[in-house]
Amino acid sequence: KAGVTQTPRYLIKTRGQQVTLSCSPISGHRSVSWYQQTPGQGLQFLFEYFSETQRNKGNFPGRFSGRQFSNSRSEMNVSTLELGDSALYLCASSLAGTPTSTDTQYFGPGTRLTVL
Amino acid sequence: AQSVAQPEDQVNVAEGNPLTVKCTYSVSGNPYLFWYVQYPNRGLQFLLKYITGDNLVKGSYGFEAEFNKSQTSFHLKKPSALVSDSALYFCAVRVTNQAGTALIFGKGTTLSVSS
């Protein structure tokens, strides 16, 4: 099975711009979660999508948003970029039919976003 | 608040020696614990998880982890380290509510294996 794929792998933007990142989950996986990784804050949960609905959300400002399509592919969007948004954005997928599922989350390679 | 702590920023071991990467957790309810490894410019690779049952969990690449409920720990171990094991290791706990799930990660421990 193909793993989680993320596009693009690298992205450079300037402050004030917006950006859209894409994630394709493992075939058959219906849950997609997004995480932000920075040297200072480590790995932080952004949000989780399941069946095209945001099921859980971390503590990030409203500039961070996402969506999931009927084929389980997901996108996240960051508007009005700030320097502090520079990070590795990781997408993870799992079967996760219910919130209490013990399914494993499998991660993609990430998108490295640099904001200048 | 639910949290994960990795008390060591870096662990140095010689090739062929056993290695331990420490993790402690604080959660309400039963803990679902995970270990992931990250190589430079790569995403996280799943190593193993503890859900319930045997306290010694075996995972990928010869790694295992020991769950200790009384000490709230989930240390990662390997009997004989390889240079190729050098990477960044993350311990995580899965938290759930009625809405959904999320992984809470420790800060990570850099493992350096010297030849």
Coordinates of C-alpha atoms in Angstrom, one line a residue:
Chain A
K1 CA 0.0 0.0 0.0
A2 CA 1.2 3.5 -0.7
G3 CA 1.8 5.6 2.3
V4 CA 0.5 9.1 3.2
T5 CA 1.6 11.6 0.6
Q6 CA 1.8 15.3 1.0
T7 CA 2.3 18.1 -1.5
P8 CA 4.2 20.2 -2.0
R9 CA 7.2 19.1 0.0
Y10 CA 8.7 22.6 0.2
L11 CA 7.1 26.0 0.1
I12 CA 8.3 29.5 0.5
K13 CA 5.9 32.3 1.1
T14 CA 6.0 35.9 2.3
R15 CA 4.2 37.4 5.3
G16 CA 0.6 38.2 4.6
Q17 CA 0.1 35.5 1.9
Q18 CA -2.0 32.4 2.3
V19 CA -1.0 28.8 1.6
T20 CA -2.8 25.5 1.0
L21 CA -1.2 22.2 1.8
S22 CA -2.5 18.9 0.5
C23 CA -2.6 15.4 2.0
S24 CA -3.6 12.1 0.5
P25 CA -4.2 9.4 3.2
I26 CA -3.4 5.7 2.9
S27 CA -6.1 3.9 0.9
G28 CA -9.0 3.0 3.1
H29 CA -8.1 5.4 5.8
R30 CA -10.9 7.9 6.6
S31 CA -9.4 10.0 9.4
V32 CA -6.8 12.6 8.6
S33 CA -5.0 14.7 11.3
W34 CA -2.7 17.6 10.9
Y35 CA 0.3 18.5 13.1
Q36 CA 2.7 21.5 13.2
Q37 CA 6.3 20.8 14.1
T38 CA 8.6 23.6 15.1
P39 CA 11.9 23.6 17.0
G40 CA 10.4 25.7 19.8
Q41 CA 7.0 24.1 20.3
G42 CA 7.6 20.6 19.1
L43 CA 4.8 18.7 17.6
Q44 CA 1.4 20.2 18.1
F45 CA -2.0 18.9 17.0
L46 CA -3.9 21.2 14.6
F47 CA -7.1 19.3 13.7
E48 CA -8.7 16.0 12.8
Y49 CA -11.1 15.3 10.0
F50 CA -13.3 12.3 9.5
S51 CA -16.0 11.8 6.8
E52 CA -15.5 15.4 5.6
T53 CA -16.2 16.8 9.1
Q54 CA -13.7 18.4 11.5
R55 CA -13.9 16.1 14.5
N56 CA -11.4 17.7 16.7
K57 CA -9.4 20.9 16.9
G58 CA -6.2 22.0 18.6
N59 CA -5.4 25.4 20.1
F60 CA -4.5 27.3 16.9
P61 CA -5.9 30.6 15.7
G62 CA -8.7 30.8 13.1
R63 CA -6.1 31.6 10.4
F64 CA -5.5 27.8 10.3
S65 CA -8.3 25.9 8.7
G66 CA -8.8 22.7 6.8
R67 CA -11.2 20.5 5.0
Q68 CA -11.6 16.9 3.8
F69 CA -13.1 15.7 0.6
S70 CA -15.3 12.7 -0.1
N71 CA -12.2 10.6 -1.1
S72 CA -10.7 11.4 2.3
R73 CA -8.0 13.7 0.8
S74 CA -7.5 16.7 3.0
E75 CA -6.2 20.2 2.6
M76 CA -5.1 22.7 5.2
N77 CA -5.0 26.4 4.7
V78 CA -3.2 29.1 6.5
S79 CA -4.2 32.7 5.8
T80 CA -2.3 35.9 6.5
L81 CA 1.0 34.1 7.1
E82 CA 3.2 35.2 9.9
L83 CA 6.9 34.5 10.4
G84 CA 6.1 32.1 13.2
D85 CA 4.1 29.9 10.9
S86 CA 7.4 28.6 9.5
A87 CA 7.3 24.9 10.3
L88 CA 7.1 21.4 9.1
Y89 CA 3.4 20.5 8.6
L90 CA 2.7 16.8 9.0
C91 CA -0.4 14.9 8.0
A92 CA -1.3 11.6 9.5
S93 CA -4.0 9.1 8.5
S94 CA -5.7 6.3 10.3
L95 CA -8.8 4.0 10.0
A96 CA -10.2 5.6 13.2
G97 CA -13.8 4.8 12.7
T98 CA -14.6 6.1 16.2
P99 CA -12.9 8.6 18.4
T100 CA -12.0 5.9 20.9
S101 CA -10.4 3.8 18.3
T102 CA -6.9 2.6 19.0
D103 CA -5.8 2.7 15.4
T104 CA -2.3 3.9 14.6
Q105 CA -1.8 7.2 12.9
Y106 CA 0.7 7.0 10.0
F107 CA 2.5 10.1 9.0
G108 CA 3.4 11.6 5.6
P109 CA 6.8 13.2 4.9
G110 CA 5.6 16.6 5.7
T111 CA 5.5 20.0 3.9
R112 CA 8.3 22.4 4.9
L113 CA 6.8 25.9 4.9
T114 CA 9.1 28.9 5.2
V115 CA 7.6 32.3 5.7
L116 CA 9.9 35.3 4.8
Chain B
A1 CA -3.8 18.2 31.8
Q2 CA -2.6 15.2 29.8
S3 CA 1.0 15.3 28.9
V4 CA 4.1 13.4 27.9
A5 CA 7.6 14.0 29.1
Q6 CA 10.9 12.9 27.6
P7 CA 13.4 13.9 30.2
E8 CA 16.5 13.6 28.0
D9 CA 17.1 15.8 25.1
Q10 CA 19.9 13.6 23.9
V11 CA 21.0 10.0 24.5
N12 CA 24.5 8.8 23.4
V13 CA 25.3 5.1 23.1
A14 CA 28.0 3.1 21.4
E15 CA 27.1 0.7 18.7
G16 CA 26.3 -2.7 20.0
N17 CA 25.4 -1.4 23.5
P18 CA 21.8 -1.5 24.7
L19 CA 19.8 1.7 24.5
T20 CA 17.0 3.2 26.5
V21 CA 15.0 6.3 25.6
K22 CA 12.8 7.4 28.5
C23 CA 9.2 8.6 28.5
T24 CA 6.7 9.3 31.2
Y25 CA 3.1 10.3 30.8
S26 CA 0.2 11.8 32.6
V27 CA -3.3 11.0 31.4
S28 CA -6.7 10.4 32.8
G29 CA -8.0 6.9 32.1
N30 CA -6.2 4.2 30.2
P31 CA -3.2 5.3 28.3
Y32 CA -2.7 4.5 24.7
L33 CA 1.0 5.1 24.1
F34 CA 3.1 5.3 21.0
W35 CA 6.7 5.6 19.9
Y36 CA 7.7 7.2 16.6
V37 CA 11.1 7.9 15.0
Q38 CA 12.0 10.8 12.7
Y39 CA 15.0 10.9 10.4
P40 CA 16.2 14.2 9.0
N41 CA 13.8 15.8 6.5
R42 CA 11.4 12.9 6.9
G43 CA 8.0 12.4 8.5
L44 CA 7.4 10.3 11.6
Q45 CA 7.7 6.5 11.3
F46 CA 5.6 4.4 13.6
L47 CA 7.7 2.0 15.8
L48 CA 5.2 0.5 18.3
K49 CA 2.3 1.1 20.5
Y50 CA 0.8 0.0 23.9
I51 CA -2.9 -0.4 24.1
T52 CA -3.5 -3.1 26.7
G53 CA -2.1 -6.5 27.7
D54 CA 1.5 -7.5 27.9
N55 CA 3.7 -4.7 29.4
L56 CA 6.5 -5.5 27.0
V57 CA 5.6 -4.4 23.5
K58 CA 7.7 -5.4 20.5
G59 CA 8.0 -3.2 17.5
S60 CA 9.8 -2.5 14.3
Y61 CA 13.6 -2.7 13.7
G62 CA 14.2 -4.6 16.9
F63 CA 12.8 -2.0 19.2
E64 CA 10.6 -2.8 22.2
A65 CA 9.1 -0.7 25.0
E66 CA 8.2 -1.5 28.6
F67 CA 4.9 -0.1 30.0
N68 CA 5.0 0.5 33.7
K69 CA 1.7 1.7 35.1
S70 CA 2.9 2.4 38.7
Q71 CA 5.7 4.6 37.4
T72 CA 3.6 6.0 34.5
S73 CA 6.5 5.3 32.1
F74 CA 6.8 3.8 28.7
H75 CA 10.6 3.5 28.0
L76 CA 11.9 2.6 24.5
K77 CA 14.6 0.0 24.5
K78 CA 16.8 -2.0 22.1
P79 CA 19.3 -4.7 23.1
S80 CA 22.0 -3.7 20.6
A81 CA 22.2 -0.3 19.1
L82 CA 23.1 0.4 15.4
V83 CA 24.6 3.5 14.0
S84 CA 21.5 3.7 11.7
D85 CA 19.3 4.0 14.8
S86 CA 20.6 7.6 15.2
A87 CA 17.5 9.8 14.8
L88 CA 14.9 11.8 16.7
Y89 CA 12.5 9.7 18.8
F90 CA 9.1 10.8 20.0
C91 CA 6.8 9.3 22.6
A92 CA 3.1 10.1 22.3
V93 CA -0.1 9.5 24.1
R94 CA -3.5 9.3 22.3
V95 CA -6.2 11.5 23.9
T96 CA -9.8 11.1 23.1
N97 CA -13.0 12.9 23.8
Q98 CA -16.5 12.7 22.5
A99 CA -15.5 14.7 19.5
G100 CA -12.3 13.0 18.3
T101 CA -8.8 12.1 18.9
A102 CA -5.3 13.6 18.9
L103 CA -1.8 12.6 19.7
I104 CA 0.1 14.6 22.4
F105 CA 3.9 14.3 21.8
G106 CA 6.9 14.6 24.0
K107 CA 9.6 17.1 23.0
G108 CA 11.6 14.4 21.5
T109 CA 14.9 12.7 22.3
T110 CA 17.9 12.7 19.9
L111 CA 19.6 9.3 19.8
S112 CA 23.2 9.3 18.7
V113 CA 24.9 6.0 18.2
S114 CA 28.6 6.1 17.7
S115 CA 30.6 3.4 15.9

